[in-house]
XYZ file of C-alpha atoms in Angstrom:
265
model
C 0.000 0.000 0.000
C 1.340 3.435 -0.950
C 2.227 5.458 2.173
C 0.480 8.749 2.881
C 3.730 10.309 4.126
C 7.224 9.387 3.027
C 10.175 11.023 4.814
C 13.545 10.224 3.228
C 17.091 11.043 4.391
C 15.970 14.083 6.404
C 18.875 16.024 7.934
C 19.258 19.311 9.789
C 22.220 20.902 11.555
C 22.428 24.009 13.739
C 26.025 25.152 13.595
C 28.095 22.180 14.701
C 25.113 20.290 16.143
C 23.552 17.654 13.915
C 19.974 17.758 15.223
C 18.521 15.291 12.690
C 20.794 12.921 10.798
C 19.561 10.950 7.762
C 16.123 10.015 9.150
C 13.692 8.082 6.944
C 10.248 6.668 7.731
C 6.774 6.171 6.279
C 3.250 6.677 7.589
C 0.018 5.251 6.171
C -3.487 6.696 6.191
C -5.346 5.742 9.369
C -2.121 4.799 11.176
C -0.918 6.069 14.573
C 2.885 6.463 14.498
C 4.692 7.472 17.704
C 7.985 9.381 17.502
C 9.867 9.003 20.780
C 13.357 9.628 22.117
C 15.278 11.264 24.975
C 15.938 14.997 25.280
C 17.870 16.316 22.298
C 16.901 13.351 20.117
C 15.638 15.604 17.317
C 11.898 14.964 17.631
C 10.761 18.596 17.549
C 13.185 19.449 14.751
C 11.827 16.541 12.737
C 8.258 17.709 13.368
C 9.080 21.258 12.319
C 10.614 20.079 9.051
C 7.567 17.972 8.194
C 5.164 20.906 8.546
C 7.415 23.501 6.905
C 8.530 25.533 9.918
C 12.128 24.472 9.274
C 13.777 23.734 5.948
C 15.990 20.638 6.017
C 19.599 20.770 4.884
C 18.791 17.738 2.756
C 16.105 15.148 2.409
C 12.534 14.854 1.238
C 9.061 15.032 2.807
C 6.380 13.756 0.418
C 2.671 13.868 1.290
C 0.564 11.741 -1.048
C 2.919 12.419 -3.965
C 3.510 16.127 -3.228
C 6.915 17.352 -2.072
C 6.550 19.572 1.023
C 10.149 20.717 1.373
C 10.420 24.332 0.295
C 6.777 25.161 0.973
C 5.701 27.674 3.613
C 3.825 26.364 6.689
C 0.533 27.877 5.499
C 0.906 26.128 2.141
C 1.661 22.829 3.898
C -1.412 23.358 6.098
C -3.604 23.925 3.047
C -2.397 20.640 1.581
C -3.943 18.872 4.566
C -1.367 18.857 7.369
C -2.896 19.696 10.753
C -1.077 20.163 14.036
C -1.796 20.282 17.752
C 0.703 21.588 20.295
C 2.038 20.655 23.719
C 0.396 23.831 25.056
C -3.055 24.048 23.496
C -3.429 26.816 20.891
C -6.943 28.136 21.583
C -8.557 31.525 22.265
C -9.502 31.706 25.957
C -11.695 34.806 25.512
C -14.000 33.059 23.006
C -16.536 30.299 23.447
C -15.874 26.699 22.491
C -17.906 26.910 19.294
C -16.385 30.269 18.297
C -12.910 28.707 18.442
C -13.986 25.988 16.022
C -15.795 28.496 13.798
C -12.583 30.540 13.531
C -10.699 27.426 12.447
C -13.353 26.770 9.788
C -13.232 30.399 8.624
C -9.448 30.142 8.295
C -9.758 26.950 6.269
C -12.242 28.708 3.959
C -9.989 31.791 3.624
C -12.566 34.131 5.163
C -10.725 35.403 8.252
C -10.234 38.906 6.801
C -13.734 39.301 5.351
C -15.752 41.601 7.587
C -18.981 41.705 5.611
C -20.658 38.995 7.654
C -20.451 38.375 11.447
C -18.106 35.471 12.117
C -20.322 33.922 14.803
C -23.064 33.046 12.313
C -20.762 31.361 9.811
C -20.085 27.602 9.713
C -22.105 27.049 12.878
C -23.553 23.721 11.762
C -20.114 22.486 10.695
C -18.623 23.594 14.036
C -21.369 21.803 15.943
C -20.675 18.609 13.991
C -16.955 18.793 14.762
C -17.635 19.373 18.460
C -19.979 16.389 18.467
C -17.222 14.240 16.940
C -14.918 15.002 19.904
C -17.614 14.797 22.576
C -17.863 18.544 23.222
C -21.263 19.445 21.724
C -22.853 20.006 25.146
C -20.208 22.603 26.029
C -20.380 24.594 22.787
C -21.448 27.883 24.422
C -19.040 27.742 27.358
C -16.025 30.032 27.503
C -12.736 28.299 26.787
C -11.306 29.905 29.929
C -13.480 27.788 32.249
C -12.889 24.386 30.651
C -10.934 21.573 32.235
C -7.617 21.048 30.470
C -8.666 17.729 28.979
C -11.672 19.428 27.378
C -9.448 22.206 26.007
C -7.391 19.540 24.241
C -10.565 18.064 22.744
C -11.496 21.481 21.353
C -7.986 21.863 19.935
C -8.456 18.503 18.196
C -11.768 19.707 16.732
C -9.999 22.842 15.462
C -7.314 20.706 13.806
C -10.013 18.608 12.137
C -11.588 21.785 10.706
C -8.819 21.764 8.106
C -9.932 18.303 6.951
C -6.361 17.036 7.434
C -4.929 13.977 5.775
C -1.942 14.126 8.143
C -2.164 15.207 11.785
C 0.951 16.098 13.780
C 0.455 15.973 17.548
C 3.252 17.359 19.730
C 2.987 15.904 23.267
C -0.835 15.760 23.001
C -1.401 14.519 26.557
C 1.068 16.791 28.410
C -0.432 18.019 31.672
C -3.288 15.493 31.648
C -4.135 12.740 34.125
C -3.977 9.048 33.147
C -7.696 8.673 32.408
C -7.882 11.913 30.390
C -4.857 11.167 28.256
C -6.002 7.669 27.349
C -9.485 8.966 26.496
C -8.010 11.642 24.222
C -5.746 9.217 22.388
C -8.492 6.597 22.038
C -10.672 9.318 20.495
C -7.847 10.378 18.178
C -7.277 6.786 17.091
C -10.993 6.279 16.348
C -11.148 9.502 14.294
C -7.963 8.588 12.430
C -9.440 5.238 11.434
C -12.821 6.714 10.525
C -11.400 9.573 8.426
C -8.236 7.845 7.104
C -5.965 10.404 8.782
C -2.328 9.536 9.333
C -1.237 10.611 12.842
C 2.386 11.298 13.790
C 2.752 12.079 17.484
C 5.447 12.635 20.076
C 4.709 11.507 23.601
C 6.588 11.079 26.865
C 4.013 8.833 28.567
C 4.909 5.289 27.682
C 1.500 3.966 28.747
C -0.074 6.128 26.019
C 2.470 5.063 23.402
C 2.140 1.327 24.040
C -1.643 1.493 24.262
C -2.370 3.583 21.177
C 0.528 3.530 18.678
C 0.403 1.112 15.759
C 4.133 1.583 15.225
C 6.970 3.473 16.893
C 10.117 5.161 15.659
C 12.868 5.973 18.124
C 15.420 8.763 17.706
C 18.644 9.239 19.658
C 21.101 12.062 18.952
C 19.313 12.806 15.693
C 19.480 9.301 14.275
C 16.760 6.679 13.938
C 17.772 3.713 16.104
C 14.641 1.534 15.996
C 11.228 1.246 14.385
C 8.396 -1.242 14.432
C 5.360 -2.340 16.463
C 5.436 -1.359 20.162
C 6.078 -4.922 21.357
C 9.113 -5.218 19.072
C 10.549 -1.838 20.046
C 9.993 -2.599 23.741
C 12.325 -5.577 23.496
C 15.033 -3.819 21.463
C 18.203 -3.811 23.628
C 19.532 -0.626 21.996
C 16.321 1.230 22.814
C 16.433 0.006 26.408
C 19.993 1.208 26.800
C 19.732 4.571 25.027
C 16.189 5.637 25.812
C 15.306 4.016 29.109
C 18.739 3.968 30.708
C 21.184 1.223 31.549
C 19.503 -1.651 33.347
C 15.992 -0.210 33.008
C 13.246 -2.608 32.034
C 9.538 -2.055 31.584
C 6.441 -4.124 31.115
C 3.343 -3.724 28.960
C 1.423 -0.733 30.297
C 4.172 0.193 32.760
C 5.527 3.723 33.033
C 9.252 4.492 33.024
C 10.921 5.211 36.322
C 10.774 8.917 37.314
C 14.470 9.449 36.666
C 14.158 8.130 33.122
C 10.928 10.026 32.554
C 12.605 13.312 33.431
C 14.928 12.844 30.465
C 12.139 12.652 27.920
C 11.678 15.404 25.388
């Protein structure tokens, strides 16, 4: 099956530091692919090259046959690449539904058109997106009063407003409790399957990764050191040594020790 995303020989250096070094991987539609690694592994740099925020020194990023390298982030976004952030990017002064309406207006290129009040546009579409993430009942609430887990659901609805084919999620469950983070990722996985969205995510919580990733890729010092299904990567001795620390072991569903967890990016 032809991959949705093909990253080939991606490299980026900052001065004398080789942040990403000859990284290649593929992602299919409907697949959840976790990108993990210790601090300084190159995860964020890799993310920023995929969505156009950074231009690689060499390499290729192809989305469904279209080369993304050299395109501006807004052009990459319009080709169907959505993104959520470690700190949710929402407007606290607006209501839940107004946040989603703004995302829909942006997708339609109407943000700067003042001839029609924004709050009456795309309301039905916004309601449908909120329903898809379980937030329809809170549509009229202010973002500022929501629990953090609900804020992340709204951010997901905003990302879906772009009708993405590829969704990049940077530490999607940061700051959330165990139940909330697993609910969010289970929802993301269901939506990815339903809408054939490829999801590339970074995550420091190993319980989330092992429960929800179809495959994993592991970076260390900018290089890809392992890839495959979670069970296979879990048993890789190089991953255990580099990522989890000498002598560290872990079981299915277990979290890393606090000392190891503090090293995660």
